[in-house]
Structure formats: C-alpha cells, structure tokens
Amino acid sequence: MNQSVMKALKLLDYFTEETPELTLREITLKSNLPKATAYRLLSSLEQGGFLVKSKESEYDSRYRLGIKLMELGYRVADQIELRRIAKPLMEDLAQEINEVIHLAVVNDDKATYIEKVDSNRALRLYTKIGKTVPLYIGSGPKLLLAFTQSDKQMSILKDLSSSMDDCTRIDLEDLKLELEMIRMQGYSISKGEQDHDTTGISYPIYNHIDEVIAALAVSGLSSHFEGHNLIVIKEAAARTAHQISISIGYRQY
C-alpha cells in the first residue's frame, strides 16, 4: 500500500474513546511526523470526510473523527449481517440444485463477491470471496448495475465508456437495453461472460427500504441450465433470494 496512505490511516488510530479530539500539535507529537507532513495528511483525511477540523487557535487546529467512518462502519456491519443470514440459505439452495451459489454487492462502482457456496460437481469457477469484477460482466454484477439508482448508473456507464480500450469494448446501447430488461423481468442471466461454457442466473436481494443491496447468483455448466432444469433453478433461486430479503427486513407492499 502507498506509504502516504498508510501514514494517513495510522493517524486515525490516535483517536480513541479517551481522546476523541486531538490538536495538530498533539498528533504531531504522537506520530513523530514533521508538522507540515502531519497537516498535509490530516487535510487529506478531512477532505475525504474521515476527520472534522475546528480552529483551536491562530497557530493550531483540533480534529475529531468524521461521519464517513460511521458510514463505512455501518456498511461493513450490514455486509457481515447479510453474510450471516444468507449463508445457511445459500447452502440449502446449493444442496437442492447442486450448483455454485454466489453473493455479490456493489463496492466502489464494481461488484465484489462476499460469499460463495460450492457444488459437488467437478466444476472450477474462477471466483472466490473478495474477488472484484466490473459491473458489466456476469449476471450478478449486471443485476446490481441494473438496480443502481439512475443517476449513479449513468455516472458508472459514462466512466465505463471513457475507460474501455479495444480489448474491453462493449456496445453501451446494447448494455443499457439489457439493464432495462433485467429490471423489467426481475432477474439477470449471462452465458460464458466470466467462465467459458458456464451460465449464471441472479436475483435481487432487497433491504427493509426496498433497495437492492445484493445479488444472489447461481452458476454452473451451461448444459445444466436448459429445459425443465432451468425452470427448477430459476424457481429455487428466486425463492431463496426472497427468503434472504425477508430475513433482513424486507417487506413487500
């Protein structure tokens, strides 16, 4: 990790229950950093919302932890609770249909897999807990992008357009139409987008205020996702996603 980032994060450790506020001078003494360096790092943390500054005197400033840390803390707590609730239901689903089950969430404009349950089949999928992928690849990421608020979605698509090279070039108009279809039908399906000869089907998980906060994804060999078996997989996945949603407070009105 970048040394400046490490130094800035280390400064946050000096704020404790006993010392919730510190002056620039106190932080300089605790960190053994030059005053100018400490001030620069503190200013960066303040701009990011991690610290709040108030004037101590003409020559010093006082800092306290900012609301951004609380937001991040709630986000982490929500993900831990979501994983705790979802894991046994995902295991039941994997036992029922014998396919790989993933749980994905949006993380910094990408999709991150926060839980996974394997099947008993001899199938290797290149996913693991903590893996991050673009929001335009795979059924889970695309579902998350489809249910992202319109202004945020437009911003992501705009950034995507500017960052794509010839190797990652996709048709944005086709993607927009696909995202609209996902919202209309209530689920996402992809074939061979992350792993060759595999199919993924994803359903949304809602929180208590009717927001999509995660995608429940079922993945396996495309030959398994055909005919009556496809119907069984879709029904079971949709039912499990609904059970998880209800368990974390979702109420359908």
XYZ file of C-alpha atoms in Angstrom, residues 189 199 201 224-235:
15
model
C -28.875 -14.222 -16.960
C -24.290 -19.825 -17.320
C -28.639 -16.528 -13.168
C -27.330 -27.766 -16.804
C -29.303 -24.586 -17.482
C -31.675 -25.954 -20.089
C -35.250 -27.194 -20.325
C -37.035 -28.216 -17.141
C -33.831 -27.962 -15.110
C -33.602 -24.249 -15.943
C -37.139 -23.746 -14.609
C -36.243 -25.563 -11.373
C -33.064 -23.489 -10.915
C -34.862 -20.183 -11.529
C -37.701 -21.005 -9.140
